[in-house]
């Protein structure tokens, strides 16, 4: 610890000045987006003005916009307010939490429209990607994977690193999604595998590559404070409330969306109860821990993702939620400290407990539920609809589908861990402007932070009976934060 | 007052350690939910995979999901963010406000699905409750009654007590709703009687049973602070904005929902103006009081609930809103202090002014409007639709319907007050872990609360020219909060 | 500066006591609303109970309520939470920001229903205004213009002045909208001209009329603090997320709404990247400025408003967003200080950069895009639908339409600047209770503000080893704020 007071020991090679790199990356990439959109992206059938002629007998209110857009908006709120505010819980990193989330999500959705378009929506007749409301939901989903990864790295990386993480993350996601959904023909309505398992392990692998042995130098900033915890609850609640929309947003129209909403709703409700139970049980005086309430209450939504549109049954959903609340809270109590101490994985938000583990569990639940599906439970047509046993997969049977689901889970894991290690290696280059160990979790590195004492100090000066030295005594942490060495 | 400094006078029997009781209750009840859901709850026609076959000529987009789900999500936001953040206004009870609201709502909706299902959605052919989106809206409504009751008790009860309150509250609600809607055949789209009158008086009766004569011992924590008031405005605004969805969520499709939205919107708009007017008028220097703005602005939505789908006319809605803003603000100025002083009812959030009184008024408005309905105003078919004059009630006439509405209001009152007294008696048992009088309104009792001074103190210690005694002087309230006696 | 310490120099004529004026204005105007609504406003075809008979072959789910209401709710959230919380950024004016926004929006929507109704929805057969969900979206739009104007005046005016500003603003808006949409036949789905150009210049002109040369006397309160900046991000994000709903809310059903959503979404995404780039580039150490992130990221939504339902193409939307992020951030860096110093326009929220300039740009983009429209790009029927080339305008051609769009932009400018000067003159009357220069940006003027030190002070008093003088030293700013002169 004494080391901190010896200036020449400080890691002077770290420079958080991103005045050139951040603007350069943002502007160059946005110009690239404009060019690529110009070459590739066009309105689809339902959003093009030609629809007035080409819709034929359809009425205007049969446009899919009306049956996807409310779900889209709920998902959109989860991405920007949900994830954003969930990450405001740190006492001096709320700007970075909500602000960088905003930046990388806004960039990621553009790149996702292209990447997912090339794989999924390319019209081979004219080589254009035709986009409509469903593409935008998928873009939000794609970027969710990267935001999950950000959760592990919160406070320890620069915005330029985050943009790089997002560029590669979206690319990996689009490939992985294509393999899982199109090639393996797995079903994953809520993305337990595609989004959460991938995103979770992607972030953890990067965090492992960027391990900081001396991170305790900024330990004074690693906690929350009273109001930052309340801000984080905004994120938690919007994620919790809209998760049924997330899991049902791209499920099949009709009973599929309806059922996905019900399963998710029930799983989440059960998770809340077991999270509160476990949180209280593992504290000395039975006091609740805000970290658990903010995060583990959401694990039920993750774990029910793959099976959301299946006939999981209402009580099946409750059981999944029950187990997830227990598992996720135990994760915060035991696994996160273990990962940090023995595996060199520093996981700021505990995404291992909220996304990686529940996502994996969700994949397993999905595989089992799919393998157990039957004509009796689904009806014949219901089975075909739900599992899309059509065209080249018209001879598929549920048990084989279960195997495919399990295979898909492995693909998600491999892409997450493998991709994370590769991208982590790139992010270790000393050119990205990441903060020094004692500068982590501090908005001062990348933001103009208002001085909260301003409204006291001038008045003290009016009162005019305090000496300069005393004024400094009152706000010593400001000097601390402004200089990085002593 | 001197009493507080004499240790042996303290109420040492109070023990807020809920490390066993809270986990036990949560886990046992959740397991009970799983078993009961397993026995009783199934997907309904529109959310079951058989729909693919049984829907016949219907198209997928005619699934009721698309015409109820946006309203459901708005109601869901009101329950979790609206009620939750409205209760963050206390300076040191924001965790308890939003957190316990989350807990009891998540539990209540599960129990409500069962209770309301047994009364309303039981399929007698197989003994199963078939649930779809409308059941989930009704479950949210049901739990709203308990959250209203929590408003009166905010800061004075333990989470275990709240779970008990919710268990009984949901049970009473389901019975009361069945009597009012099915047996008496009253209409109550927005729940002025069923939700607000019942919930309001239920909470007030419990508060009366749990009267604390020495509550002024925690008076230092009873107010708000600047930022907690801003947090509460999040709750207020989401309640205010989505109230039109609340009142229209289960109204009849078509003109019924459309009209319920319009009436509620207008009533709420008028309430804002009279609330600001009265709030300013009753302060010494004409300054506005945040308590009124946060609460009384919502009273118009409560009072228009029963009549929301009736032909109340736009100006009729304005008149209801106008009166409610006046009444509710006067309630905060005069009635709440009176209730506390002379009636032994301590009402933390002032639910008497926001729910009980406006709910009662809403029942009266509903009865008058129903009695005044006519074929001219509604058209014959419109009258039948709006008041459901079908089957066994096909000979009902508006004037008689008005009488039924009035009877329903009495039922709501009786269930609220009677149920509250019974449940209050149960909650007085000394086993629930409720806080001592000088520990009320303090999150320290049930939450691990971050130390907001952390980021100052370590630096002060670095600076190393402050003596221990001085450090303690700076944060004396921490010692205060940690020990309950002097 | 010395002047501030000389009591008799203080502007003692300023009296912020609004105990009579605010209640009087609110109550009288609300009564006027009730009377006017009674005379004029009725339910429209789709919200009247007669619909049960008059709908004939329509099914209940074809009621327009289901295809406008989700958009309406998104817009509603923008008006109350979006604008409201965006204005909480000042360190001691969060109550005024979100509270007065609430008041004037609630009043404005009532008056807007009447004003817009007289111009647009009057049924000449019975002289009544028939309202349905679309009227309520338009009322929210109308009031948005006034809330924009409030942004320029934030912290410097009394609530009574704001009500007057809203009364005149809504009136001017309704006339301007009628001229632009009906007489000139310009298209403006997202209101770049009608809402943002008008509202922006209206506010700037009023601010110019109310110029305060000594505003630096309250400069200590003009900044933000850490948590007030996080509150403002709630506003930013809800505006950003729901802007696609804003621009598509009253666009043509079907492809029109679908396309308006896509264009807005993409434009906003691009704006975020250039805003972050420019914000970093213009700060000394490359640090990001919250003012830019909170505001300039939204400029893309404003600028794409007019052209939102046109075939702007996805990359065209990105280009508009790209330019707007640059322009708006440069505005905060260079133009706002210039306007204040040389043009005597004090613009608290920087509405010139967020609304006025991007709105003007949006009008220009709309004119160019309209003039360039062709049968090839739109299809014949698509062109007729999008530009409403029907009835008396059935012979209109795109190039002429472009001219009309340009003319409409001039009308918006003239109404904004002209109306602002007139209303500003009215607001200079010394009867409205506006604050003195050293009282601006301070909630103490109009609100009962909780004392944030309360939970420290009583404990310090218990500890009983601090002298009175010391207690006062700790909270000197309270004394400061309570007295207006020294």
PDB file of C-alpha atoms in Angstrom, chain A residues 38-154:
ATOM      1  CA  UNK A  38     -25.681   3.732 -48.672  1.00  0.00           C
ATOM      2  CA  UNK A  39     -24.475   0.632 -50.478  1.00  0.00           C
ATOM      3  CA  UNK A  40     -26.488  -1.983 -48.628  1.00  0.00           C
ATOM      4  CA  UNK A  41     -29.446  -0.890 -46.521  1.00  0.00           C
ATOM      5  CA  UNK A  42     -32.913  -0.197 -47.919  1.00  0.00           C
ATOM      6  CA  UNK A  43     -36.445  -0.069 -46.517  1.00  0.00           C
ATOM      7  CA  UNK A  44     -38.200  -3.410 -46.569  1.00  0.00           C
ATOM      8  CA  UNK A  45     -41.529  -4.162 -48.152  1.00  0.00           C
ATOM      9  CA  UNK A  46     -43.586  -2.867 -45.235  1.00  0.00           C
ATOM     10  CA  UNK A  47     -41.709   0.383 -44.721  1.00  0.00           C
ATOM     11  CA  UNK A  48     -41.235   1.379 -48.366  1.00  0.00           C
ATOM     12  CA  UNK A  49     -43.622   3.834 -49.981  1.00  0.00           C
ATOM     13  CA  UNK A  50     -44.311   1.243 -52.674  1.00  0.00           C
ATOM     14  CA  UNK A  51     -46.309  -0.592 -50.005  1.00  0.00           C
ATOM     15  CA  UNK A  52     -49.302   1.556 -50.929  1.00  0.00           C
ATOM     16  CA  UNK A  53     -49.394  -0.380 -54.206  1.00  0.00           C
ATOM     17  CA  UNK A  54     -47.789  -3.680 -53.302  1.00  0.00           C
ATOM     18  CA  UNK A  55     -49.840  -4.486 -50.205  1.00  0.00           C
ATOM     19  CA  UNK A  56     -52.798  -5.415 -52.421  1.00  0.00           C
ATOM     20  CA  UNK A  57     -55.657  -6.571 -50.195  1.00  0.00           C
ATOM     21  CA  UNK A  58     -53.948  -5.901 -46.898  1.00  0.00           C
ATOM     22  CA  UNK A  59     -55.242  -3.030 -44.839  1.00  0.00           C
ATOM     23  CA  UNK A  60     -52.814  -0.479 -43.417  1.00  0.00           C
ATOM     24  CA  UNK A  61     -53.305  -1.771 -39.897  1.00  0.00           C
ATOM     25  CA  UNK A  62     -52.028  -5.201 -40.888  1.00  0.00           C
ATOM     26  CA  UNK A  63     -48.544  -3.745 -41.295  1.00  0.00           C
ATOM     27  CA  UNK A  64     -46.279  -5.715 -38.950  1.00  0.00           C
ATOM     28  CA  UNK A  65     -45.227  -2.398 -37.412  1.00  0.00           C
ATOM     29  CA  UNK A  66     -48.313  -2.522 -35.177  1.00  0.00           C
ATOM     30  CA  UNK A  67     -47.560  -6.015 -33.841  1.00  0.00           C
ATOM     31  CA  UNK A  68     -43.834  -5.593 -33.183  1.00  0.00           C
ATOM     32  CA  UNK A  69     -43.343  -1.927 -32.376  1.00  0.00           C
ATOM     33  CA  UNK A  70     -44.691  -1.917 -28.787  1.00  0.00           C
ATOM     34  CA  UNK A  71     -42.357  -4.834 -27.999  1.00  0.00           C
ATOM     35  CA  UNK A  72     -39.533  -3.053 -29.773  1.00  0.00           C
ATOM     36  CA  UNK A  73     -39.983   0.028 -27.630  1.00  0.00           C
ATOM     37  CA  UNK A  74     -39.919  -2.039 -24.437  1.00  0.00           C
ATOM     38  CA  UNK A  75     -36.693  -3.712 -25.553  1.00  0.00           C
ATOM     39  CA  UNK A  76     -35.279  -0.316 -26.500  1.00  0.00           C
ATOM     40  CA  UNK A  77     -35.987   0.968 -22.993  1.00  0.00           C
ATOM     41  CA  UNK A  78     -34.210  -2.062 -21.539  1.00  0.00           C
ATOM     42  CA  UNK A  79     -31.110  -1.436 -23.655  1.00  0.00           C
ATOM     43  CA  UNK A  80     -30.725   2.253 -22.916  1.00  0.00           C
ATOM     44  CA  UNK A  81     -32.426   2.890 -19.565  1.00  0.00           C
ATOM     45  CA  UNK A  82     -32.317  -0.652 -18.177  1.00  0.00           C
ATOM     46  CA  UNK A  83     -28.700  -1.535 -18.810  1.00  0.00           C
ATOM     47  CA  UNK A  84     -27.641   2.113 -18.556  1.00  0.00           C
ATOM     48  CA  UNK A  85     -29.070   2.822 -15.143  1.00  0.00           C
ATOM     49  CA  UNK A  86     -28.250  -0.601 -13.748  1.00  0.00           C
ATOM     50  CA  UNK A  87     -24.626   0.462 -14.235  1.00  0.00           C
ATOM     51  CA  UNK A  88     -24.952   3.756 -12.363  1.00  0.00           C
ATOM     52  CA  UNK A  89     -24.586   2.003  -9.002  1.00  0.00           C
ATOM     53  CA  UNK A  90     -20.933   2.944  -8.456  1.00  0.00           C
ATOM     54  CA  UNK A  91     -20.470   6.031  -6.334  1.00  0.00           C
ATOM     55  CA  UNK A  92     -18.329   7.947  -8.831  1.00  0.00           C
ATOM     56  CA  UNK A  93     -18.906   6.162 -12.130  1.00  0.00           C
ATOM     57  CA  UNK A  94     -22.554   6.910 -12.892  1.00  0.00           C
ATOM     58  CA  UNK A  95     -21.674   9.118 -15.870  1.00  0.00           C
ATOM     59  CA  UNK A  96     -19.534   6.370 -17.334  1.00  0.00           C
ATOM     60  CA  UNK A  97     -22.146   3.726 -16.593  1.00  0.00           C
ATOM     61  CA  UNK A  98     -25.059   5.370 -18.324  1.00  0.00           C
ATOM     62  CA  UNK A  99     -23.037   7.462 -20.789  1.00  0.00           C
ATOM     63  CA  UNK A 100     -20.771   4.834 -22.314  1.00  0.00           C
ATOM     64  CA  UNK A 101     -23.679   2.398 -22.401  1.00  0.00           C
ATOM     65  CA  UNK A 102     -25.440   5.009 -24.537  1.00  0.00           C
ATOM     66  CA  UNK A 103     -22.432   5.442 -26.826  1.00  0.00           C
ATOM     67  CA  UNK A 104     -21.723   1.807 -27.530  1.00  0.00           C
ATOM     68  CA  UNK A 105     -25.384   0.854 -27.893  1.00  0.00           C
ATOM     69  CA  UNK A 106     -25.917   3.632 -30.435  1.00  0.00           C
ATOM     70  CA  UNK A 107     -22.893   2.488 -32.398  1.00  0.00           C
ATOM     71  CA  UNK A 108     -23.610  -1.217 -32.008  1.00  0.00           C
ATOM     72  CA  UNK A 109     -27.137  -1.095 -33.406  1.00  0.00           C
ATOM     73  CA  UNK A 110     -25.865   0.385 -36.672  1.00  0.00           C
ATOM     74  CA  UNK A 111     -23.172  -2.214 -37.111  1.00  0.00           C
ATOM     75  CA  UNK A 112     -25.600  -4.950 -36.081  1.00  0.00           C
ATOM     76  CA  UNK A 113     -28.078  -3.942 -38.795  1.00  0.00           C
ATOM     77  CA  UNK A 114     -25.303  -4.514 -41.325  1.00  0.00           C
ATOM     78  CA  UNK A 115     -23.811  -7.699 -39.881  1.00  0.00           C
ATOM     79  CA  UNK A 116     -27.153  -9.354 -39.155  1.00  0.00           C
ATOM     80  CA  UNK A 117     -28.436  -8.109 -42.487  1.00  0.00           C
ATOM     81  CA  UNK A 118     -25.645  -9.715 -44.464  1.00  0.00           C
ATOM     82  CA  UNK A 119     -26.352 -13.010 -42.761  1.00  0.00           C
ATOM     83  CA  UNK A 120     -30.103 -12.891 -42.570  1.00  0.00           C
ATOM     84  CA  UNK A 121     -31.934 -10.219 -44.544  1.00  0.00           C
ATOM     85  CA  UNK A 122     -29.938  -9.959 -47.744  1.00  0.00           C
ATOM     86  CA  UNK A 123     -32.156  -9.822 -50.800  1.00  0.00           C
ATOM     87  CA  UNK A 124     -30.163 -11.766 -53.386  1.00  0.00           C
ATOM     88  CA  UNK A 125     -32.120 -10.242 -56.230  1.00  0.00           C
ATOM     89  CA  UNK A 126     -30.524  -6.826 -55.758  1.00  0.00           C
ATOM     90  CA  UNK A 127     -27.867  -7.406 -53.107  1.00  0.00           C
ATOM     91  CA  UNK A 128     -29.558  -5.086 -50.633  1.00  0.00           C
ATOM     92  CA  UNK A 129     -30.452  -5.606 -46.988  1.00  0.00           C
ATOM     93  CA  UNK A 130     -34.135  -4.808 -46.492  1.00  0.00           C
ATOM     94  CA  UNK A 131     -34.878  -3.596 -42.980  1.00  0.00           C
ATOM     95  CA  UNK A 132     -38.098  -3.312 -41.003  1.00  0.00           C
ATOM     96  CA  UNK A 133     -39.096  -3.266 -37.367  1.00  0.00           C
ATOM     97  CA  UNK A 134     -37.969  -6.859 -36.692  1.00  0.00           C
ATOM     98  CA  UNK A 135     -34.406  -6.049 -37.793  1.00  0.00           C
ATOM     99  CA  UNK A 136     -34.302  -3.253 -35.282  1.00  0.00           C
ATOM    100  CA  UNK A 137     -35.388  -5.554 -32.464  1.00  0.00           C
ATOM    101  CA  UNK A 138     -32.639  -7.955 -33.483  1.00  0.00           C
ATOM    102  CA  UNK A 139     -30.110  -5.124 -33.546  1.00  0.00           C
ATOM    103  CA  UNK A 140     -31.078  -4.204 -30.004  1.00  0.00           C
ATOM    104  CA  UNK A 141     -30.692  -7.868 -29.013  1.00  0.00           C
ATOM    105  CA  UNK A 142     -27.273  -8.026 -30.616  1.00  0.00           C
ATOM    106  CA  UNK A 143     -26.026  -4.958 -28.819  1.00  0.00           C
ATOM    107  CA  UNK A 144     -27.333  -6.380 -25.530  1.00  0.00           C
ATOM    108  CA  UNK A 145     -24.595  -9.000 -25.738  1.00  0.00           C
ATOM    109  CA  UNK A 146     -21.942  -6.278 -25.784  1.00  0.00           C
ATOM    110  CA  UNK A 147     -23.586  -4.314 -22.979  1.00  0.00           C
ATOM    111  CA  UNK A 148     -23.511  -7.453 -20.852  1.00  0.00           C
ATOM    112  CA  UNK A 149     -19.803  -7.731 -21.527  1.00  0.00           C
ATOM    113  CA  UNK A 150     -19.390  -4.087 -20.534  1.00  0.00           C
ATOM    114  CA  UNK A 151     -20.840  -5.023 -17.149  1.00  0.00           C
ATOM    115  CA  UNK A 152     -17.766  -7.093 -16.318  1.00  0.00           C
ATOM    116  CA  UNK A 153     -15.434  -4.284 -17.358  1.00  0.00           C
ATOM    117  CA  UNK A 154     -17.332  -1.341 -15.900  1.00  0.00           C
TER     118      UNK A 154
END
